[in-house]
Tab-separated table of C-alpha atoms and ligand atoms in Angstrom:
chain	number	residue	atom	x	y	z
A	1160	UNK	CA	-0.767	-23.330	10.826
A	1161	UNK	CA	-3.700	-20.932	10.547
A	1162	UNK	CA	-6.994	-21.963	8.933
A	1163	UNK	CA	-6.215	-19.301	6.367
A	1164	UNK	CA	-3.299	-21.366	5.070
A	1165	UNK	CA	-5.263	-24.582	4.912
A	1166	UNK	CA	-6.777	-25.707	1.616
A	1167	UNK	CA	-9.013	-28.522	0.397
A	1168	UNK	CA	-6.633	-28.865	-2.518
A	1169	UNK	CA	-3.079	-27.633	-3.119
A	1170	UNK	CA	-1.965	-28.010	-6.728
A	1171	UNK	CA	1.790	-28.007	-7.426
A	1172	UNK	CA	2.385	-26.646	-10.924
A	1173	UNK	CA	0.278	-24.249	-13.009
A	1174	UNK	CA	0.678	-25.861	-16.432
A	1175	UNK	CA	-2.364	-26.950	-18.463
A	1176	UNK	CA	-2.896	-29.898	-16.083
A	1177	UNK	CA	-2.508	-27.964	-12.840
A	1178	UNK	CA	-4.307	-24.737	-13.690
A	1179	UNK	CA	-7.282	-26.534	-15.238
A	1180	UNK	CA	-7.503	-28.858	-12.200
A	1181	UNK	CA	-7.472	-25.806	-9.923
A	1182	UNK	CA	-10.288	-24.146	-11.886
A	1183	UNK	CA	-12.435	-27.292	-11.883
A	1184	UNK	CA	-11.810	-27.807	-8.161
A	1185	UNK	CA	-12.837	-24.219	-7.440
A	1186	UNK	CA	-15.971	-24.657	-9.571
A	1187	UNK	CA	-16.817	-27.657	-7.385
A	1188	UNK	CA	-16.506	-25.557	-4.245
A	1189	UNK	CA	-13.079	-26.689	-3.025
A	1190	UNK	CA	-10.859	-24.106	-1.352
A	1191	UNK	CA	-7.940	-24.285	-3.781
A	1192	UNK	CA	-4.370	-23.035	-3.999
A	1193	UNK	CA	-1.886	-23.430	-6.846
A	1194	UNK	CA	1.905	-23.117	-6.544
A	1195	UNK	CA	4.051	-22.114	-9.522
A	1196	UNK	CA	7.810	-21.510	-9.579
A	1197	UNK	CA	7.884	-19.482	-12.791
A	1198	UNK	CA	6.713	-15.865	-12.842
A	1199	UNK	CA	4.128	-16.666	-15.541
A	1200	UNK	CA	1.355	-19.218	-15.202
A	1201	UNK	CA	0.561	-21.753	-17.928
A	1202	UNK	CA	3.548	-24.082	-17.754
A	1203	UNK	CA	5.729	-25.297	-20.596
A	1204	UNK	CA	2.795	-25.339	-23.007
A	1205	UNK	CA	1.917	-21.662	-22.730
A	1206	UNK	CA	5.347	-20.212	-21.972
A	1207	UNK	CA	7.871	-22.220	-24.034
A	1208	UNK	CA	5.988	-24.984	-25.837
A	1209	UNK	CA	2.739	-25.447	-27.720
A	1210	UNK	CA	1.725	-21.800	-27.915
A	1211	UNK	CA	4.932	-19.970	-28.929
A	1212	UNK	CA	5.781	-22.755	-31.377
A	1213	UNK	CA	2.377	-22.410	-33.045
A	1214	UNK	CA	2.839	-18.644	-33.282
A	1215	UNK	CA	6.181	-19.115	-35.080
A	1216	UNK	CA	4.817	-21.943	-37.247
A	1217	UNK	CA	2.066	-19.603	-38.449
A	1218	UNK	CA	4.405	-16.675	-39.158
A	1219	UNK	CA	6.961	-18.828	-40.944
A	1220	UNK	CA	4.202	-20.611	-42.930
A	1221	UNK	CA	2.841	-17.283	-44.157
A	1222	UNK	CA	6.322	-16.208	-45.221
A	1223	UNK	CA	6.935	-19.516	-47.036
A	1224	UNK	CA	3.552	-19.249	-48.748
A	1225	UNK	CA	4.250	-15.687	-49.839
A	1226	UNK	CA	7.659	-16.832	-51.134
A	1227	UNK	CA	6.629	-20.025	-52.972
A	1228	UNK	CA	2.860	-20.511	-52.818
A	1229	UNK	CA	1.297	-17.221	-53.897
A	1230	UNK	CA	2.374	-17.318	-57.552
A	1231	UNK	CA	0.158	-20.379	-58.178
A	1232	UNK	CA	-2.784	-18.097	-57.274
A	1233	UNK	CA	-1.561	-15.436	-59.709
A	1234	UNK	CA	-0.323	-13.242	-56.902
A	1235	UNK	CA	3.128	-11.832	-57.572
A	1236	UNK	CA	5.310	-10.435	-54.833
A	1237	UNK	CA	8.657	-8.705	-54.970
A	1238	UNK	CA	11.088	-7.513	-52.340
A	1239	UNK	CA	9.586	-9.936	-49.798
A	1240	UNK	CA	11.430	-9.925	-46.461
A	1241	UNK	CA	10.705	-10.646	-42.851
A	1242	UNK	CA	11.632	-8.960	-39.590
A	1243	UNK	CA	12.647	-11.704	-37.150
A	1244	UNK	CA	12.544	-9.393	-34.133
A	1245	UNK	CA	8.937	-8.476	-34.937
A	1246	UNK	CA	8.042	-12.123	-35.487
A	1247	UNK	CA	9.510	-13.060	-32.103
A	1248	UNK	CA	7.817	-10.072	-30.421
A	1249	UNK	CA	4.439	-11.183	-31.832
A	1250	UNK	CA	5.045	-14.651	-30.408
A	1251	UNK	CA	5.957	-13.183	-26.985
A	1252	UNK	CA	2.830	-10.987	-26.973
A	1253	UNK	CA	0.596	-14.015	-27.592
A	1254	UNK	CA	2.311	-15.855	-24.719
A	1255	UNK	CA	1.957	-12.814	-22.436
A	1256	UNK	CA	-1.759	-12.451	-23.228
A	1257	UNK	CA	-2.459	-16.123	-22.562
A	1258	UNK	CA	-0.389	-16.487	-19.392
A	1259	UNK	CA	-1.966	-13.268	-18.105
A	1260	UNK	CA	-5.334	-14.804	-18.963
A	1261	UNK	CA	-4.667	-17.731	-16.624
A	1262	UNK	CA	-3.957	-15.272	-13.786
A	1263	UNK	CA	-7.297	-13.628	-14.570
A	1264	UNK	CA	-9.012	-17.008	-14.396
A	1265	UNK	CA	-7.412	-17.688	-10.990
A	1266	UNK	CA	-8.800	-14.388	-9.690
A	1267	UNK	CA	-12.239	-15.106	-11.159
A	1268	UNK	CA	-12.380	-18.502	-9.447
A	1269	UNK	CA	-10.821	-17.264	-6.197
A	1270	UNK	CA	-7.861	-19.643	-6.490
A	1271	UNK	CA	-4.932	-18.546	-4.325
A	1272	UNK	CA	-1.702	-18.388	-6.277
A	1273	UNK	CA	1.614	-18.967	-4.504
A	1274	UNK	CA	4.770	-18.008	-6.330
A	1275	UNK	CA	7.722	-20.266	-5.568
A	1276	UNK	CA	8.926	-23.855	-5.588
A	1277	UNK	CA	6.447	-26.259	-3.985
A	1278	UNK	CA	7.496	-29.335	-2.070
A	1279	UNK	CA	5.597	-31.897	-0.071
A	1280	UNK	CA	6.630	-31.995	3.569
A	1281	UNK	CA	4.901	-35.065	4.934
A	1282	UNK	CA	1.171	-35.907	4.813
A	1283	UNK	CA	-1.087	-32.885	4.361
A	1284	UNK	CA	1.712	-30.330	4.292
A	1285	UNK	CA	3.266	-28.398	1.437
A	1286	UNK	CA	6.088	-25.867	1.647
A	1287	UNK	CA	6.374	-22.979	-0.791
A	1288	UNK	CA	9.902	-21.634	-1.175
A	1289	UNK	CA	9.867	-18.187	-2.722
A	1290	UNK	CA	12.620	-16.794	-4.986
A	1291	UNK	CA	14.029	-14.801	-2.019
A	1292	UNK	CA	14.492	-18.069	-0.059
A	1293	UNK	CA	11.649	-17.469	2.399
A	1294	UNK	CA	9.402	-20.440	3.147
A	1295	UNK	CA	5.710	-20.727	3.882
A	1296	UNK	CA	3.835	-23.848	4.997
A	1297	UNK	CA	0.403	-24.729	3.641
A	1298	UNK	CA	-2.007	-27.321	4.979
A	1299	UNK	CA	-3.645	-29.507	2.334
A	1300	UNK	CA	-6.427	-32.038	2.657
A	1301	UNK	CA	-5.508	-33.130	-0.856
A	1302	UNK	CA	-2.326	-32.549	-2.870
A	1303	UNK	CA	-2.098	-32.694	-6.660
A	1304	UNK	CA	1.291	-33.055	-8.358
A	1305	UNK	CA	1.205	-31.445	-11.800
A	1306	UNK	CA	4.853	-30.540	-12.241
A	1307	UNK	CA	5.228	-31.560	-15.894
A	1308	UNK	CA	8.416	-32.494	-17.678
A	1309	UNK	CA	11.812	-31.177	-18.761
A	1310	UNK	CA	14.056	-31.661	-21.791
A	1311	UNK	CA	15.917	-34.994	-21.937
A	1312	UNK	CA	19.482	-35.082	-23.210
A	1313	UNK	CA	21.909	-37.776	-24.295
A	1314	UNK	CA	25.293	-38.843	-22.988
A	1315	UNK	CA	28.005	-36.943	-24.864
A	1316	UNK	CA	25.823	-33.941	-25.565
A	1317	UNK	CA	27.148	-30.853	-23.812
A	1318	UNK	CA	24.154	-28.574	-23.513
A	1319	UNK	CA	25.104	-24.916	-23.079
A	1320	UNK	CA	21.366	-24.060	-23.325
A	1321	UNK	CA	22.206	-21.517	-25.974
A	1322	UNK	CA	24.023	-22.809	-29.074
A	1323	UNK	CA	23.377	-26.422	-28.060
A	1324	UNK	CA	19.904	-26.175	-26.572
A	1325	UNK	CA	16.387	-27.522	-26.487
A	1326	UNK	CA	13.017	-26.275	-27.653
A	1327	UNK	CA	13.058	-23.186	-25.411
A	1328	UNK	CA	16.190	-21.869	-27.104
A	1329	UNK	CA	14.920	-22.802	-30.562
A	1330	UNK	CA	11.865	-20.595	-29.971
A	1331	UNK	CA	14.061	-17.538	-29.609
A	1332	UNK	CA	17.187	-17.799	-31.808
A	1333	UNK	CA	18.205	-14.151	-32.258
A	1334	UNK	CA	18.994	-14.758	-35.937
A	1335	UNK	CA	18.221	-17.453	-38.496
A	1336	UNK	CA	20.969	-20.096	-38.214
A	1337	UNK	CA	22.759	-20.844	-41.500
A	1338	UNK	CA	22.842	-24.495	-40.527
A	1339	UNK	CA	20.688	-26.005	-37.787
A	1340	UNK	CA	21.217	-29.615	-36.743
A	1341	UNK	CA	18.200	-31.192	-35.103
A	1342	UNK	CA	18.792	-34.329	-33.039
A	1343	UNK	CA	15.613	-36.447	-32.998
A	1344	UNK	CA	12.869	-36.566	-35.655
A	1345	UNK	CA	9.998	-36.419	-33.158
A	1346	UNK	CA	7.336	-33.779	-32.768
A	1347	UNK	CA	9.545	-30.953	-31.509
A	1348	UNK	CA	12.309	-31.574	-34.059
A	1349	UNK	CA	9.905	-31.547	-36.977
A	1350	UNK	CA	7.885	-28.516	-35.850
A	1351	UNK	CA	10.794	-26.280	-34.953
A	1352	UNK	CA	12.968	-27.665	-37.763
A	1353	UNK	CA	10.153	-26.595	-40.126
A	1354	UNK	CA	10.058	-23.075	-38.654
A	1355	UNK	CA	13.767	-22.399	-39.251
A	1356	UNK	CA	13.813	-24.119	-42.643
A	1357	UNK	CA	11.006	-21.859	-43.840
A	1358	UNK	CA	12.923	-18.834	-42.605
A	1359	UNK	CA	15.980	-19.833	-44.635
A	1360	UNK	CA	18.150	-22.179	-42.526
A	1361	UNK	CA	19.669	-25.372	-43.854
A	1362	UNK	CA	18.192	-27.970	-41.506
A	1363	UNK	CA	19.675	-31.442	-40.982
A	1364	UNK	CA	17.626	-33.851	-38.852
A	1365	UNK	CA	19.493	-36.788	-37.312
A	1366	UNK	CA	17.314	-39.652	-36.149
A	1367	UNK	CA	18.364	-42.828	-34.386
A	1368	UNK	CA	15.511	-44.975	-35.723
A	1369	UNK	CA	15.099	-45.909	-39.392
A	1370	UNK	CA	11.904	-43.802	-39.478
A	1371	UNK	CA	10.547	-40.471	-38.260
A	1372	UNK	CA	7.782	-39.856	-35.686
A	1373	UNK	CA	7.865	-43.132	-33.765
A	1374	UNK	CA	4.403	-44.068	-32.565
A	1375	UNK	CA	2.661	-42.470	-35.549
A	1376	UNK	CA	1.058	-44.875	-38.075
A	1377	UNK	CA	4.006	-46.027	-40.219
A	1378	UNK	CA	2.309	-45.374	-43.554
A	1379	UNK	CA	1.487	-41.783	-42.520
A	1380	UNK	CA	5.020	-41.228	-41.167
A	1381	UNK	CA	6.495	-42.451	-44.470
A	1382	UNK	CA	4.371	-40.037	-46.473
A	1383	UNK	CA	5.305	-37.236	-44.106
A	1384	UNK	CA	9.008	-37.953	-44.554
A	1385	UNK	CA	8.691	-37.722	-48.345
A	1386	UNK	CA	6.817	-34.378	-48.076
A	1387	UNK	CA	9.292	-32.904	-45.600
A	1388	UNK	CA	12.205	-33.946	-47.848
A	1389	UNK	CA	10.466	-32.227	-50.750
A	1390	UNK	CA	10.325	-29.061	-48.601
A	1391	UNK	CA	14.108	-29.234	-48.317
A	1392	UNK	CA	14.499	-30.593	-44.791
A	1393	UNK	CA	17.426	-33.028	-44.800
A	1394	UNK	CA	17.055	-36.293	-42.889
A	1395	UNK	CA	19.664	-38.849	-41.887
A	1396	UNK	CA	17.915	-41.869	-40.411
A	1397	UNK	CA	19.490	-44.698	-38.407
A	1398	UNK	CA	22.150	-42.302	-37.091
A	1399	UNK	CA	23.428	-42.638	-33.548
A	1400	UNK	CA	24.543	-39.273	-32.219
A	1401	UNK	CA	27.463	-39.680	-29.815
A	1402	UNK	CA	28.344	-36.098	-29.003
A	1403	UNK	CA	27.549	-32.438	-29.562
A	1404	UNK	CA	29.179	-29.326	-28.238
A	1405	UNK	CA	29.648	-25.635	-28.788
A	1406	UNK	CA	33.023	-24.667	-30.188
A	1407	UNK	CA	33.388	-20.885	-30.101
A	1408	UNK	CA	30.675	-19.441	-32.305
A	1409	UNK	CA	29.675	-22.685	-33.917
A	1410	UNK	CA	28.815	-26.272	-32.929
A	1411	UNK	CA	30.090	-29.746	-33.724
A	1412	UNK	CA	27.890	-32.841	-33.752
A	1413	UNK	CA	29.432	-36.312	-33.732
A	1414	UNK	CA	27.640	-39.464	-34.828
A	1415	UNK	CA	28.704	-43.065	-35.314
A	1416	UNK	CA	30.026	-43.947	-38.762
A	1417	UNK	CA	30.092	-40.472	-40.280
A	1418	UNK	CA	32.211	-37.312	-40.334
A	1419	UNK	CA	31.436	-34.735	-37.612
A	1420	UNK	CA	28.859	-32.155	-38.689
A	1421	UNK	CA	29.474	-28.458	-38.208
A	1422	UNK	CA	26.491	-26.254	-37.520
A	1423	UNK	CA	25.538	-22.848	-36.127
A	1424	UNK	CA	22.979	-24.226	-33.718
A	1425	UNK	CA	21.925	-27.599	-32.378
A	1426	UNK	CA	18.395	-28.420	-31.268
A	1427	UNK	CA	18.264	-31.452	-28.991
A	1428	UNK	CA	14.769	-32.948	-29.243
A	1429	UNK	CA	15.124	-36.541	-28.117
A	1430	UNK	CA	12.176	-36.530	-25.739
A	1431	UNK	CA	11.212	-35.119	-22.363
A	1432	UNK	CA	11.356	-36.600	-18.881
A	1433	UNK	CA	9.116	-36.130	-15.833
A	1434	UNK	CA	10.081	-33.214	-13.593
A	1435	UNK	CA	10.022	-34.225	-9.926
A	1436	UNK	CA	13.164	-32.551	-8.619
A	1437	UNK	CA	13.004	-31.414	-4.991
A	1438	UNK	CA	9.322	-32.333	-4.681
A	1439	UNK	CA	9.705	-34.109	-1.345
A	1440	UNK	CA	8.105	-37.311	-2.626
A	1441	UNK	CA	10.120	-39.325	-0.131
A	1442	UNK	CA	8.337	-37.566	2.753
A	1443	UNK	CA	5.114	-39.362	1.784
A	1444	UNK	CA	6.745	-42.561	0.491
A	1445	UNK	CA	6.127	-42.045	-3.252
A	1446	UNK	CA	8.692	-43.807	-5.459
A	1447	UNK	CA	9.326	-43.364	-9.176
A	1448	UNK	CA	9.248	-46.031	-11.882
A	1449	UNK	CA	12.366	-46.747	-13.958
A	1450	UNK	CA	11.479	-43.917	-16.358
A	1451	UNK	CA	11.192	-41.436	-13.530
A	1452	UNK	CA	7.402	-41.318	-13.583
A	1453	UNK	CA	4.961	-41.303	-10.667
A	1454	UNK	CA	2.604	-44.246	-10.922
A	1455	UNK	CA	-1.085	-43.712	-10.251
A	1456	UNK	CA	-4.186	-45.919	-10.183
A	1457	UNK	CA	-7.196	-45.345	-12.414
A	1458	UNK	CA	-8.369	-42.628	-10.014
A	1459	UNK	CA	-5.082	-40.711	-10.486
A	1460	UNK	CA	-4.130	-41.576	-6.878
A	1461	UNK	CA	-0.459	-42.070	-6.042
A	1462	UNK	CA	0.671	-44.623	-3.461
A	1463	UNK	CA	0.366	-41.894	-0.752
A	1464	UNK	CA	-3.120	-41.218	0.652
A	1465	UNK	CA	-4.721	-37.990	-0.664
A	1466	UNK	CA	-1.832	-37.293	-3.055
A	1467	UNK	CA	-2.750	-37.313	-6.736
A	1468	UNK	CA	-0.687	-36.823	-9.905
A	1469	UNK	CA	-1.559	-35.898	-13.512
A	1470	UNK	CA	0.026	-34.934	-16.850
A	1471	UNK	CA	3.622	-35.418	-17.932
A	1472	UNK	CA	4.765	-36.764	-14.517
A	1473	UNK	CA	2.612	-39.879	-14.914
A	1474	UNK	CA	2.605	-42.509	-17.704
A	1475	UNK	CA	0.882	-41.760	-21.019
A	1476	UNK	CA	1.489	-39.321	-23.845
A	1477	UNK	CA	3.077	-36.032	-22.787
A	1478	UNK	CA	0.330	-33.809	-24.183
A	1479	UNK	CA	-1.297	-30.676	-22.804
A	1480	UNK	CA	-4.834	-31.838	-23.547
A	1481	UNK	CA	-4.252	-35.169	-21.835
A	1482	UNK	CA	-3.050	-33.299	-18.740
A	1483	UNK	CA	-6.064	-30.940	-18.877
A	1484	UNK	CA	-8.554	-33.774	-19.020
A	1485	UNK	CA	-6.786	-35.567	-16.195
A	1486	UNK	CA	-6.914	-32.305	-14.220
A	1487	UNK	CA	-10.678	-32.118	-14.609
A	1488	UNK	CA	-11.103	-35.792	-13.774
A	1489	UNK	CA	-8.866	-35.492	-10.709
A	1490	UNK	CA	-10.760	-32.473	-9.302
A	1491	UNK	CA	-14.051	-34.325	-9.869
A	1492	UNK	CA	-12.711	-37.484	-8.203
A	1493	UNK	CA	-11.650	-35.460	-5.165
A	1494	UNK	CA	-14.927	-33.527	-4.923
A	1495	UNK	CA	-17.462	-36.168	-6.021
A	1496	UNK	CA	-15.721	-39.535	-6.095
A	1497	UNK	CA	-16.220	-39.851	-9.878
A	1498	UNK	CA	-14.045	-38.788	-12.807
A	1499	UNK	CA	-12.593	-40.453	-15.878
A	1500	UNK	CA	-10.328	-39.952	-18.882
A	1501	UNK	CA	-10.589	-42.342	-21.803
A	1502	UNK	CA	-6.981	-43.185	-22.755
A	1503	UNK	CA	-8.110	-44.632	-26.107
A	1504	UNK	CA	-9.408	-41.338	-27.487
A	1505	UNK	CA	-6.578	-38.903	-26.829
A	1506	UNK	CA	-5.698	-37.270	-30.162
A	1507	UNK	CA	-2.186	-36.355	-31.301
A	1508	UNK	CA	-1.323	-33.517	-33.666
A	1509	UNK	CA	1.942	-32.465	-35.305
A	1510	UNK	CA	1.654	-28.887	-36.547
A	1511	UNK	CA	3.909	-29.189	-39.531
A	1512	UNK	CA	2.821	-28.418	-43.100
A	1513	UNK	CA	0.878	-30.481	-43.878
A	1514	UNK	CA	-0.382	-31.276	-40.411
A	1515	UNK	CA	-0.445	-34.817	-39.064
A	1516	UNK	CA	-3.183	-35.990	-36.679
A	1517	UNK	CA	-4.407	-39.225	-35.264
A	1518	UNK	CA	-6.562	-40.910	-32.662
A	1519	UNK	CA	-6.826	-44.549	-31.565
A	1520	UNK	CA	-4.845	-47.498	-32.788
A	1521	UNK	CA	-2.336	-47.555	-35.677
A	1522	UNK	CA	-2.340	-50.385	-38.230
A	1523	UNK	CA	0.819	-51.768	-36.600
A	1524	UNK	CA	-0.858	-51.878	-33.180
A	1525	UNK	CA	-3.951	-53.638	-34.575
A	1526	UNK	CA	-1.806	-56.207	-36.384
A	1527	UNK	CA	0.274	-56.844	-33.289
A	1528	UNK	CA	-2.846	-57.302	-31.149
A	1529	UNK	CA	-4.338	-59.634	-33.761
A	1530	UNK	CA	-7.484	-57.480	-34.102
A	1531	UNK	CA	-9.185	-57.953	-37.497
A	1532	UNK	CA	-9.767	-54.618	-39.214
A	1533	UNK	CA	-10.671	-52.998	-42.495
A	1534	UNK	CA	-8.949	-49.809	-43.683
A	1535	UNK	CA	-10.437	-47.124	-45.859
A	1536	UNK	CA	-8.492	-44.126	-47.082
A	1537	UNK	CA	-9.196	-41.093	-49.233
A	1538	UNK	CA	-6.750	-38.497	-50.610
A	1539	UNK	CA	-7.072	-34.711	-50.272
A	1540	UNK	CA	-6.131	-34.562	-53.990
A	1541	UNK	CA	-9.710	-35.697	-54.781
A	1542	UNK	CA	-11.347	-33.099	-52.488
A	1543	UNK	CA	-12.753	-29.902	-53.986
A	1544	UNK	CA	-11.947	-27.627	-51.030
A	1545	UNK	CA	-8.346	-28.878	-50.847
A	1546	UNK	CA	-8.014	-28.142	-54.571
A	1547	UNK	CA	-9.356	-24.611	-54.057
A	1548	UNK	CA	-6.903	-24.100	-51.189
A	1549	UNK	CA	-4.068	-25.460	-53.332
A	1550	UNK	CA	-3.220	-27.890	-50.531
A	1551	UNK	CA	-3.826	-31.372	-51.913
A	1552	UNK	CA	-1.048	-33.413	-50.260
A	1553	UNK	CA	-2.116	-36.127	-47.844
A	1554	UNK	CA	-4.976	-38.424	-46.990
A	1555	UNK	CA	-7.305	-39.637	-44.255
A	1556	UNK	CA	-7.316	-43.293	-43.215
A	1557	UNK	CA	-10.085	-44.883	-41.136
A	1558	UNK	CA	-9.473	-48.224	-39.422
A	1559	UNK	CA	-12.594	-50.112	-38.378
A	1560	UNK	CA	-13.158	-53.497	-36.777
A	1561	UNK	CA	-13.672	-56.102	-39.523
A	1562	UNK	CA	-16.722	-57.598	-37.831
A	1563	UNK	CA	-18.402	-54.814	-35.868
A	1564	UNK	CA	-17.302	-51.837	-38.067
A	1565	UNK	CA	-16.495	-49.899	-34.869
A	1566	UNK	CA	-13.883	-47.202	-35.534
A	1567	UNK	CA	-10.600	-48.217	-33.899
A	1568	UNK	CA	-8.281	-45.536	-35.278
A	1569	UNK	CA	-8.192	-42.543	-37.614
A	1570	UNK	CA	-4.953	-41.240	-39.135
A	1571	UNK	CA	-4.590	-38.068	-41.127
A	1572	UNK	CA	-1.966	-36.090	-42.972
A	1573	UNK	CA	-3.109	-33.026	-44.847
A	1574	UNK	CA	-4.345	-29.429	-44.581
A	1575	UNK	CA	-5.723	-28.433	-41.161
A	1576	UNK	CA	-6.122	-32.057	-40.047
A	1577	UNK	CA	-5.382	-30.927	-36.496
A	1578	UNK	CA	-8.879	-29.442	-36.626
A	1579	UNK	CA	-10.456	-32.314	-38.568
A	1580	UNK	CA	-9.345	-34.924	-36.037
A	1581	UNK	CA	-11.892	-33.566	-33.529
A	1582	UNK	CA	-14.732	-35.155	-35.454
A	1583	UNK	CA	-12.969	-38.539	-35.404
A	1584	UNK	CA	-12.335	-38.211	-31.654
A	1585	UNK	CA	-15.995	-37.413	-30.976
A	1586	UNK	CA	-17.088	-40.320	-33.187
A	1587	UNK	CA	-14.826	-42.749	-31.319
A	1588	UNK	CA	-15.879	-41.363	-27.946
A	1589	UNK	CA	-19.473	-42.192	-28.887
A	1590	UNK	CA	-18.465	-45.659	-30.102
A	1591	UNK	CA	-19.267	-44.866	-33.750
A	1592	UNK	CA	-18.943	-47.313	-36.631
A	1593	UNK	CA	-17.358	-46.270	-39.942
A	1594	UNK	CA	-20.894	-46.463	-41.373
A	1595	UNK	CA	-22.032	-43.834	-38.794
A	1596	UNK	CA	-19.409	-41.377	-40.070
A	1597	UNK	CA	-20.193	-42.282	-43.676
A	1598	UNK	CA	-23.919	-41.553	-43.141
A	1599	UNK	CA	-23.335	-38.244	-41.338
A	1600	UNK	CA	-23.979	-35.225	-43.569
A	1601	UNK	CA	-20.774	-33.231	-44.159
A	1602	UNK	CA	-20.880	-29.694	-45.629
A	1603	UNK	CA	-19.707	-29.291	-49.204
A	1604	UNK	CA	-17.138	-28.203	-50.141
A	1605	UNK	CA	-15.132	-28.787	-46.974
A	1606	UNK	CA	-12.022	-30.710	-46.002
A	1607	UNK	CA	-14.169	-32.771	-43.618
A	1608	UNK	CA	-15.613	-34.628	-46.598
A	1609	UNK	CA	-12.310	-36.476	-46.831
A	1610	UNK	CA	-13.088	-38.151	-43.491
A	1611	UNK	CA	-16.552	-39.094	-44.730
A	1612	UNK	CA	-15.115	-40.525	-47.955
A	1613	UNK	CA	-12.466	-42.481	-46.011
A	1614	UNK	CA	-15.247	-43.929	-43.824
A	1615	UNK	CA	-17.138	-44.895	-46.991
A	1616	UNK	CA	-13.917	-46.412	-48.361
A	1617	UNK	CA	-13.835	-48.867	-45.432
A	1618	UNK	CA	-16.745	-50.535	-47.256
A	1619	UNK	CA	-15.328	-49.818	-50.725
A	1620	UNK	CA	-18.058	-47.196	-51.393
A	1621	UNK	CA	-16.189	-43.922	-51.779
A	1622	UNK	CA	-18.155	-41.625	-54.087
A	1623	UNK	CA	-15.644	-39.196	-55.561
A	1624	UNK	CA	-12.878	-41.515	-56.637
B	545	NAI	P1	9.717	-37.334	-29.214
B	545	NAI	O1	9.651	-38.439	-28.255
B	545	NAI	O2	8.514	-36.905	-29.977
B	545	NAI	O3	10.857	-37.633	-30.303
B	545	NAI	C1	12.183	-37.870	-29.948
B	545	NAI	C2	12.916	-38.458	-31.144
B	545	NAI	O4	14.309	-38.521	-30.845
B	545	NAI	C3	12.467	-39.883	-31.480
B	545	NAI	O5	12.208	-39.960	-32.865
B	545	NAI	C4	13.658	-40.712	-31.058
B	545	NAI	O6	13.787	-41.901	-31.818
B	545	NAI	C5	14.809	-39.756	-31.330
B	545	NAI	N1	16.067	-40.085	-30.625
B	545	NAI	C6	16.204	-40.560	-29.375
B	545	NAI	N2	17.511	-40.751	-29.093
B	545	NAI	C7	18.220	-40.367	-30.190
B	545	NAI	C8	19.596	-40.329	-30.530
B	545	NAI	N3	20.535	-40.723	-29.673
B	545	NAI	N4	19.972	-39.849	-31.745
B	545	NAI	C9	19.023	-39.460	-32.632
B	545	NAI	N5	17.716	-39.503	-32.372
B	545	NAI	C10	17.288	-39.937	-31.161
B	545	NAI	O7	10.338	-36.110	-28.370
B	545	NAI	P2	10.328	-34.540	-28.602
B	545	NAI	O8	10.149	-34.208	-30.049
B	545	NAI	O9	11.552	-34.049	-27.909
B	545	NAI	O10	9.039	-34.083	-27.844
B	545	NAI	C11	8.933	-34.266	-26.434
B	545	NAI	C12	7.507	-34.362	-25.975
B	545	NAI	O11	6.827	-33.156	-26.196
B	545	NAI	C13	6.781	-35.457	-26.702
B	545	NAI	O12	6.223	-36.299	-25.751
B	545	NAI	C14	5.708	-34.762	-27.481
B	545	NAI	O13	4.492	-35.481	-27.449
B	545	NAI	C15	5.571	-33.427	-26.797
B	545	NAI	N6	5.268	-32.400	-27.790
B	545	NAI	C16	4.063	-32.411	-28.395
B	545	NAI	C17	3.756	-31.506	-29.376
B	545	NAI	C18	2.457	-31.584	-30.062
B	545	NAI	O14	1.559	-32.247	-29.535
B	545	NAI	N7	2.269	-30.962	-31.224
B	545	NAI	C19	4.718	-30.480	-29.792
B	545	NAI	C20	5.973	-30.625	-29.134
B	545	NAI	C21	6.212	-31.521	-28.166
């Protein structure tokens, strides 16, 4: 192998974890290559995940507002309609701009891009198999696995990846389904279910558990369920789906203890699983845990020397920003020996209307761990800016240690809370107490005052209620 084909770091996968790791490694002076099997860079997040879903959430939200929300402001509309093709084209253009942007960043940082499927071929060697079948060997002092995840399915569900599909298909339905059945009331089901409901579909969400959004603070999830039901989304909880299939130009979904449901489209959103197919892990002795994940130590090192892994293929929440931060930490560990991600301050956001956001421990987790805490909450209904916006549903809840007052968790449901959560994350990262947030000056009138009031409420001192 020529020196030209030898790199300090070869990254497999150009999703948010992989491409950010490559950039950070290049910044630190490592000769870096990144292998990607899809024509566009950016991974699931940019191509068929976070970004296109947010584009459609915004378009469908504006349409729903114009349909139902404008009249409260004294704005009358008539003959309102939408052009789905144009909406989808706008989404695709945003994706194209961003994925193209990643290629630009690779050029800027002199990262060599290899197009094809990457596989490890023993210590220090990676093979790139191009679409035409040709293979090229690369030498790698370090290898980073950042191959992400793929849609999980259930036994009995016959995916045709069209009528019965996952999130990728639901981002591009050619027409609004009359009836969409969503299997799984997690993040994907609620976000994409919301999009198609706003555009006119009847949406039925079937969830195995007796609640929606497992993992989210139970009180917040309960409020969210009531608001989504008010928006017309239909939920059947505690339902075990046993089968789903396409039948001509419609679909049938079977579940225990109820009649089969007929629908135009089925969105299967019951989770994602790590993607490690054909990666050659066995050539360096890496094994998977029982959930198909690669285990790493706190330096993101796998069991094989000089092979690292980040993002959805390792344990932890499957979130783009978690993968990005791990990418930075991993590059820094390789180049300098130091790098760290704080697992306790990774925020989560669900981009429904209203949004849901959180960081740190839920009340259930604190109770289970026997940690004494005080909770303070404040509703958006008592906030001037929320009133002016006409978006008063929801609240912010701050959980602080009963003795030290240190913030242990912040949970939000309400307008733009995906943006507001940043302040709570920064506060927790700096080890803030609820009193610290309460004594920080917040601009008036802004939504952020709800966080300040919730922090005051931990001590029973909220000012505007
Ligand atoms: P999820 O794990 O969020 O939710 C899956 C849901 O399906 C759960 O409520 C589960 O109880 C339910 N379920 C499982 N088996 C079932 C069955 N047999 N019948 C009915 N319901 C069943 O998974 P989702 O929504 O597919 O998302 C996958 C990943 O993508 C998640 O890890 C999520 O964090 C990530 N993601 C994050 C987004 C964000 O941060 N805004 C947006 C979209 C996805």
